Coordinates of C-alpha atoms and ligand atoms in Angstrom, one line a residue:
M1 CA 12.7 14.5 -33.6
S2 CA 15.4 17.2 -33.4
V3 CA 14.8 20.1 -31.1
N4 CA 16.1 23.3 -32.7
N5 CA 14.8 26.6 -33.8
E6 CA 14.4 25.6 -37.5
Y7 CA 10.9 27.1 -37.5
R8 CA 10.4 30.7 -36.9
N9 CA 8.0 31.9 -34.2
F10 CA 6.3 34.8 -35.9
P11 CA 4.3 37.5 -34.1
M12 CA 0.8 38.4 -35.4
V13 CA -1.3 41.4 -34.8
P14 CA -3.1 40.5 -31.5
R15 CA -6.2 42.7 -32.0
V16 CA -8.0 43.8 -35.2
V17 CA -11.4 45.4 -35.8
F18 CA -12.9 45.2 -39.2
G19 CA -16.0 46.9 -40.7
K20 CA -17.4 49.9 -42.3
G21 CA -17.3 52.8 -39.9
S22 CA -15.1 50.8 -37.4
F23 CA -12.8 53.8 -37.3
N24 CA -15.4 55.5 -35.0
Q25 CA -14.4 52.9 -32.3
L26 CA -10.8 54.2 -32.2
S27 CA -11.3 56.5 -29.2
S28 CA -12.8 53.8 -27.0
I29 CA -10.1 51.4 -28.0
L30 CA -7.4 53.9 -27.0
D31 CA -9.1 54.9 -23.7
L32 CA -8.2 51.5 -22.4
K33 CA -4.6 51.9 -23.3
R34 CA -3.8 55.4 -21.9
E35 CA -0.9 55.3 -19.5
G36 CA -1.1 58.2 -17.0
N37 CA -0.4 61.4 -18.7
G38 CA 1.4 59.9 -21.7
P39 CA -0.2 61.4 -24.8
F40 CA -1.3 59.5 -27.9
I41 CA 0.5 60.8 -31.0
F42 CA -1.5 60.5 -34.2
L43 CA 0.6 60.4 -37.4
V44 CA -1.8 61.2 -40.2
D45 CA -1.2 61.1 -43.9
D46 CA -1.5 64.7 -45.2
A47 CA -3.7 63.5 -48.0
F48 CA -6.4 64.2 -45.3
D49 CA -6.8 67.8 -44.6
K50 CA -7.8 69.1 -41.2
N51 CA -11.5 69.5 -42.2
S52 CA -11.8 65.9 -43.6
S53 CA -14.2 63.6 -41.9
V54 CA -11.3 61.3 -41.0
V55 CA -9.4 64.0 -39.1
K56 CA -12.5 65.5 -37.6
R57 CA -13.3 62.1 -36.0
I58 CA -9.9 61.8 -34.3
E59 CA -10.6 62.7 -30.7
L60 CA -7.7 64.5 -29.1
K61 CA -7.9 64.2 -25.3
Y62 CA -5.6 65.8 -22.7
N63 CA -2.2 66.3 -24.3
D64 CA -2.7 64.1 -27.3
K65 CA -1.0 65.4 -30.5
L66 CA -1.7 65.1 -34.2
L67 CA 1.1 65.4 -36.7
F68 CA 0.4 65.5 -40.4
V69 CA 3.0 63.6 -42.4
S70 CA 3.7 63.6 -46.1
A71 CA 3.8 60.3 -48.0
E72 CA 5.2 62.0 -51.1
E73 CA 8.5 60.3 -50.3
E74 CA 8.9 57.0 -48.6
P75 CA 9.9 57.2 -44.9
K76 CA 13.5 57.9 -44.1
T77 CA 15.5 57.0 -41.0
S78 CA 16.3 60.7 -40.5
Q79 CA 12.6 61.5 -40.5
V80 CA 12.0 58.9 -37.8
D81 CA 14.8 60.3 -35.7
A82 CA 13.5 63.8 -36.1
I83 CA 10.0 62.9 -35.0
V84 CA 11.3 60.9 -32.0
K85 CA 13.5 63.8 -30.9
D86 CA 10.6 66.2 -31.1
I87 CA 8.4 63.9 -29.0
L88 CA 11.0 63.3 -26.4
E89 CA 11.7 67.1 -26.1
E90 CA 8.0 68.1 -25.9
F91 CA 6.8 65.6 -23.4
D92 CA 8.4 64.6 -20.1
K93 CA 6.8 61.1 -20.3
L94 CA 6.8 58.5 -23.1
P95 CA 3.6 58.6 -25.2
S96 CA 0.8 56.1 -24.4
G97 CA 0.9 55.1 -28.0
I98 CA 1.6 56.0 -31.7
I99 CA -1.3 55.8 -34.1
G100 CA -0.4 55.7 -37.8
I101 CA -3.3 56.6 -40.2
G102 CA -2.4 56.3 -43.9
G103 CA -0.9 54.1 -46.4
G104 CA 2.2 51.9 -46.0
S105 CA 4.4 54.9 -45.7
V106 CA 2.6 56.4 -42.7
M107 CA 2.0 53.0 -41.1
D108 CA 5.8 52.2 -41.4
L109 CA 6.7 55.6 -40.0
A110 CA 4.4 54.9 -37.0
K111 CA 5.9 51.5 -36.4
A112 CA 9.5 52.9 -36.6
V113 CA 8.7 55.9 -34.2
S114 CA 7.2 53.5 -31.7
L115 CA 10.3 51.4 -31.7
M116 CA 12.8 54.2 -31.6
L117 CA 11.1 55.8 -28.6
T118 CA 12.4 52.9 -26.5
N119 CA 15.6 51.9 -28.3
K120 CA 18.7 54.0 -28.1
G121 CA 20.6 55.4 -31.1
G122 CA 19.2 56.2 -34.6
A123 CA 16.8 54.2 -36.7
A124 CA 19.5 53.4 -39.2
D125 CA 21.3 51.3 -36.5
Y126 CA 18.3 48.9 -36.6
Q127 CA 17.8 48.4 -40.3
G128 CA 18.1 44.6 -40.6
W129 CA 16.8 41.6 -38.9
D130 CA 16.2 41.3 -35.2
L131 CA 18.4 44.1 -34.1
I132 CA 15.7 45.7 -31.9
K133 CA 16.1 44.4 -28.3
T134 CA 13.5 46.5 -26.4
K135 CA 9.8 46.3 -26.8
S136 CA 8.3 49.3 -28.5
I137 CA 5.5 51.5 -27.1
Y138 CA 1.9 50.6 -28.0
H139 CA 1.2 51.3 -31.7
V140 CA -1.9 51.1 -33.9
G141 CA -2.1 50.8 -37.7
I142 CA -5.0 52.2 -39.6
P143 CA -4.7 51.7 -43.4
T144 CA -6.3 54.3 -45.8
I145 CA -5.0 52.6 -48.9
S146 CA -4.6 48.8 -49.3
G147 CA -2.0 46.5 -50.7
T148 CA 1.3 46.7 -48.9
G149 CA 0.3 44.4 -46.0
A150 CA 2.2 46.8 -43.8
E151 CA -0.7 46.5 -41.4
V152 CA 0.3 42.9 -40.6
S153 CA 4.0 42.7 -41.2
R154 CA 6.8 42.6 -38.7
T155 CA 8.8 45.1 -40.7
C156 CA 8.8 48.8 -41.4
V157 CA 10.7 49.8 -44.5
L158 CA 13.0 52.8 -44.3
S159 CA 15.5 54.5 -46.6
G160 CA 18.7 55.2 -44.6
P161 CA 22.1 56.7 -45.4
V162 CA 23.4 53.5 -46.9
R163 CA 20.5 51.2 -47.5
K164 CA 16.7 50.9 -48.0
L165 CA 15.8 48.1 -45.6
G166 CA 13.2 47.4 -43.0
I167 CA 13.5 47.3 -39.2
N168 CA 12.4 43.6 -39.0
S169 CA 11.7 42.6 -35.5
D170 CA 9.1 40.9 -33.3
Y171 CA 8.4 44.2 -31.7
T172 CA 7.6 45.9 -35.1
T173 CA 4.2 44.4 -35.5
F174 CA 1.2 46.6 -34.6
D175 CA -0.6 46.0 -31.3
Q176 CA -3.9 46.9 -32.8
V177 CA -5.2 47.4 -36.4
V178 CA -8.4 49.1 -37.5
L179 CA -9.6 48.0 -40.9
D180 CA -12.4 50.3 -42.1
P181 CA -13.0 50.0 -45.8
L182 CA -14.7 53.4 -45.8
L183 CA -11.2 55.0 -45.2
L184 CA -10.2 53.9 -48.7
D185 CA -12.6 56.3 -50.2
G186 CA -10.8 59.0 -52.2
V187 CA -7.6 57.1 -53.2
P188 CA -6.5 58.3 -56.6
K189 CA -7.1 55.6 -59.3
N190 CA -3.4 55.1 -60.3
Q191 CA -2.3 54.9 -56.7
W192 CA -5.1 52.4 -55.9
F193 CA -3.8 50.2 -58.8
Y194 CA -0.1 50.5 -57.9
T195 CA -0.6 49.7 -54.3
G196 CA -3.1 47.0 -55.1
M197 CA -0.6 45.4 -57.4
D198 CA 1.9 45.4 -54.6
C199 CA -0.5 42.9 -53.0
F200 CA -0.9 40.9 -56.2
I201 CA 2.9 40.7 -56.6
H202 CA 3.3 39.6 -53.0
C203 CA 1.0 36.7 -53.8
V204 CA 2.8 35.7 -57.0
E205 CA 6.2 36.0 -55.4
S206 CA 5.2 34.0 -52.4
L207 CA 3.2 31.3 -54.3
E208 CA 6.0 30.8 -56.9
G209 CA 8.8 30.9 -54.4
T210 CA 11.0 28.1 -53.1
F211 CA 10.1 29.0 -49.5
L212 CA 6.4 28.2 -50.0
N213 CA 4.7 26.2 -47.3
D214 CA 1.1 25.5 -46.4
F215 CA 0.9 28.4 -44.1
S216 CA 1.9 30.9 -46.8
Q217 CA 0.0 29.2 -49.5
S218 CA -3.3 29.3 -47.7
Y219 CA -3.1 33.1 -47.2
G220 CA -1.5 33.7 -50.6
E221 CA -4.1 31.9 -52.6
K222 CA -6.9 33.7 -50.8
A223 CA -5.3 37.1 -51.4
Y224 CA -4.6 36.2 -55.1
D225 CA -8.3 35.3 -55.7
L226 CA -9.4 38.5 -54.0
C227 CA -7.1 40.5 -56.3
L228 CA -8.7 38.8 -59.3
E229 CA -12.1 39.7 -58.0
V230 CA -11.2 43.3 -57.5
F231 CA -9.0 44.0 -60.5
L232 CA -9.8 41.5 -63.2
E233 CA -13.1 39.6 -63.1
E234 CA -16.4 40.8 -64.4
N235 CA -18.7 40.6 -61.4
D236 CA -21.5 42.4 -59.6
F237 CA -19.5 43.6 -56.6
T238 CA -20.0 47.3 -55.9
E239 CA -17.0 49.6 -55.5
E240 CA -17.7 49.6 -51.8
E241 CA -17.6 45.8 -51.6
K242 CA -14.4 45.8 -53.5
R243 CA -12.8 48.0 -51.0
G244 CA -13.5 45.5 -48.2
K245 CA -12.1 42.7 -50.5
L246 CA -9.0 44.6 -51.3
M247 CA -8.4 45.4 -47.6
M248 CA -8.6 41.7 -46.8
A249 CA -6.4 40.8 -49.8
S250 CA -3.7 43.1 -48.4
W251 CA -4.0 41.5 -45.0
H252 CA -3.7 38.0 -46.4
G253 CA -1.0 38.9 -48.8
G254 CA 1.0 40.3 -45.9
M255 CA 0.4 37.1 -43.9
S256 CA 1.5 35.0 -46.9
I257 CA 4.9 36.7 -47.2
A258 CA 5.4 36.6 -43.4
Y259 CA 6.2 33.0 -43.5
S260 CA 7.8 32.9 -47.0
Q261 CA 9.3 35.8 -48.8
V262 CA 9.0 38.1 -51.8
G263 CA 11.1 37.7 -54.9
V264 CA 12.6 39.2 -58.0
A265 CA 10.3 42.2 -58.4
H266 CA 10.7 43.4 -54.9
A267 CA 14.5 43.0 -54.9
M268 CA 14.8 45.0 -58.1
S269 CA 12.2 47.5 -57.0
Y270 CA 14.2 48.2 -53.9
G271 CA 17.2 49.1 -56.1
L272 CA 15.0 51.5 -58.2
G273 CA 13.6 53.0 -55.0
F274 CA 17.0 53.6 -53.4
V275 CA 18.6 55.2 -56.5
L276 CA 15.8 57.0 -58.2
G277 CA 13.3 57.4 -55.3
T278 CA 10.7 55.4 -57.2
K279 CA 7.9 54.5 -54.8
H280 CA 7.3 50.9 -53.8
G281 CA 4.0 50.2 -55.6
I282 CA 4.8 51.8 -58.9
G283 CA 8.4 50.5 -58.7
N284 CA 7.1 47.0 -58.4
C285 CA 4.8 47.5 -61.4
I286 CA 7.6 48.9 -63.5
V287 CA 9.8 45.8 -62.8
F288 CA 7.1 43.2 -62.8
N289 CA 6.0 44.2 -66.3
Y290 CA 9.3 42.7 -67.5
L291 CA 9.5 39.6 -65.4
E292 CA 7.7 37.1 -67.7
D293 CA 10.7 34.7 -67.6
Y294 CA 10.3 34.4 -63.9
Y295 CA 6.6 34.7 -63.3
P296 CA 4.9 33.9 -66.7
E297 CA 1.3 33.5 -65.5
G298 CA 1.4 36.3 -63.0
V299 CA 2.9 38.8 -65.5
A300 CA 0.3 37.8 -68.1
I301 CA -2.6 38.5 -65.7
F302 CA -0.9 41.7 -64.5
K303 CA -0.8 42.9 -68.1
K304 CA -4.6 42.2 -68.5
M305 CA -5.3 44.2 -65.3
V306 CA -3.2 47.1 -66.6
A307 CA -5.1 47.1 -69.8
K308 CA -8.5 46.8 -68.1
H309 CA -7.9 49.8 -65.9
Q310 CA -5.9 51.7 -68.5
V311 CA -3.2 52.5 -66.0
D312 CA 0.1 53.9 -67.2
I313 CA 3.2 51.9 -66.2
P314 CA 6.3 54.1 -66.9
T315 CA 9.2 52.7 -68.9
G316 CA 12.6 53.9 -69.8
L317 CA 13.6 54.8 -66.3
C318 CA 17.1 53.2 -66.4
S319 CA 18.2 54.1 -69.9
D320 CA 20.1 57.2 -68.8
L321 CA 21.6 56.0 -65.5
T322 CA 25.2 56.8 -64.8
E323 CA 27.6 53.9 -64.2
E324 CA 27.7 54.7 -60.5
Q325 CA 23.9 54.8 -60.2
M326 CA 23.6 51.4 -62.0
E327 CA 26.3 49.9 -59.8
T328 CA 24.4 51.1 -56.7
M329 CA 21.1 49.8 -58.0
I330 CA 22.7 46.4 -58.6
N331 CA 24.3 46.4 -55.1
V332 CA 21.1 47.3 -53.4
A333 CA 19.1 44.6 -55.3
L334 CA 21.7 41.9 -54.8
S335 CA 22.0 42.6 -51.1
L336 CA 18.5 41.3 -50.5
E337 CA 19.7 37.7 -50.5
P338 CA 16.6 36.0 -48.9
L339 CA 14.5 37.4 -51.7
W340 CA 16.7 35.9 -54.4
E341 CA 17.0 32.6 -52.6
N342 CA 13.2 32.5 -52.4
A343 CA 12.8 33.3 -56.1
L344 CA 15.6 31.3 -57.6
G345 CA 16.7 28.7 -55.1
K346 CA 19.9 28.2 -53.1
E347 CA 22.1 28.5 -56.2
W348 CA 20.7 31.9 -57.1
K349 CA 24.1 33.6 -57.2
S350 CA 25.1 31.6 -60.3
I351 CA 21.8 32.6 -62.0
M352 CA 21.4 36.2 -61.1
T353 CA 24.9 37.6 -61.9
R354 CA 25.6 41.3 -61.9
E355 CA 25.6 41.2 -65.7
K356 CA 22.2 39.5 -65.9
L357 CA 20.7 42.1 -63.5
R358 CA 22.2 44.9 -65.4
S359 CA 20.7 43.7 -68.7
M360 CA 17.3 43.5 -67.0
Y361 CA 17.5 47.0 -65.5
I362 CA 18.6 48.5 -68.8
K363 CA 15.3 47.4 -70.3
M364 CA 13.2 49.1 -67.7
Ligands
NAD1 P1 1.7 55.5 -49.6 O1 1.6 55.3 -48.1 O2 3.1 55.9 -50.0 O3 0.6 56.4 -50.1 C1 0.5 56.6 -51.5 C2 -0.2 57.9 -51.8 O4 -1.6 57.7 -51.5 C3 0.2 59.1 -51.0 O5 0.2 60.2 -51.8 C4 -0.8 59.2 -49.9 O6 -0.9 60.5 -49.5 C5 -2.1 58.8 -50.7 N1 -3.2 58.3 -49.9 C6 -3.2 57.3 -48.9 N2 -4.4 57.1 -48.5 C7 -5.3 57.9 -49.2 C8 -6.7 58.1 -49.2 N3 -7.5 57.4 -48.4 N4 -7.2 59.1 -50.0 C9 -6.4 59.8 -50.8 N5 -5.0 59.6 -50.9 C10 -4.5 58.7 -50.1 O7 1.4 54.1 -50.4 P2 1.5 52.6 -50.1 O8 1.7 52.0 -51.4 O9 0.4 52.1 -49.2 O10 2.8 52.4 -49.2 C11 4.1 52.4 -49.8 C12 5.1 52.2 -48.6 O11 4.8 51.0 -48.0 C13 6.5 52.2 -49.0 O12 7.2 53.1 -48.2 C14 6.9 50.8 -48.9 O13 8.3 50.6 -48.6 C15 6.0 50.4 -47.7 N6 5.8 49.0 -47.6 C16 5.9 48.4 -46.4 C17 5.6 47.1 -46.3 C18 5.7 46.5 -44.9 O14 5.5 45.3 -44.7 N7 6.0 47.3 -43.9 C19 5.3 46.3 -47.3 C20 5.2 46.8 -48.6 C21 5.5 48.2 -48.7
ZN2 ZN1 5.6 45.0 -51.5

């Protein structure tokens, strides 16, 4: 048997608590992780105002700090750098930890801040694979909307000056995750659907991809079935039960792509996101709507879900793009080589030419 590093050695979240009301345990979890007088910094989605029950339950002790962050735009490398600079200026000691409470945007921001507190330079220097060399500080992810799988992944997706790309590293993964289905209460319906479909699309792209293996398949099939229970099937589950199911679908979907990859929808959605600022969940839906040639069964089910929940999927986004915008969009999408290889195989470059991709974008 050959001894090489053919198989990747992936990090997983080492600690997770699941259950309704488990958010109340946060303080006791953090007490064990406090380092001297290093504060805990809570990055909280500003969808929660300061009188919300979520914020009221965050116990600030000693010099702990709570920062509200907007998820209106997806996180940027400049935003990460600014938060890191402020923290380093305000405190004479590294924080004990960073706690991200929100959707994929806020969780990714928390991951990136925790990495950049211990790694020199700017966040844009580390967009890519395994460029981070120093362990991050302790960081905790607490999702308040489900689907991205950001709570389990080893990446944090950032828009930078030249690319939209994650900081993928073994140190990116959270040290602790708190999964409390009650935190999903209040998510607007359209957003619930778009982010939930991110999970469904993770499953389809993983299960239909050439990188599929038993590890990814086992998680992907479970997540796929949970998505059907939440979004399609007629059943007796309460809304509250469905929140727990969606939370676990997101987790399993994230685990599935960890050991495989996403595909066409994600590659194209990154292009839309970079050029037009289209957010990840809705961008995936916009693209996936047109991918029946690549994922016939998945797209057919997706369309049934859209009809069932009467959600609006925007169209016509790319009809008025300038030539420069279109070229950039194509460049960003095609730069995501592993995604194309997973979707279309090793010879993908002869299948997904620039002209082919342009003809697909123009329809969207
Ligand atoms: P989001 O974090 O952008 O949030 C979407 C909206 O929902 C925001 O307006 C937010 O304020 C609101 N919201 C969140 N929780 C709420 C609640 N409980 N009640 C009311 N409103 C609430 O959405 P998302 O789809 O979870 O995340 C998208 C981001 O995740 C993108 O930046 C994308 O790049 C990233 N992403 C990361 C990974 C990863 O593995 N790291 C994977 C997929 C996507
Ligand atoms: Zn995704």
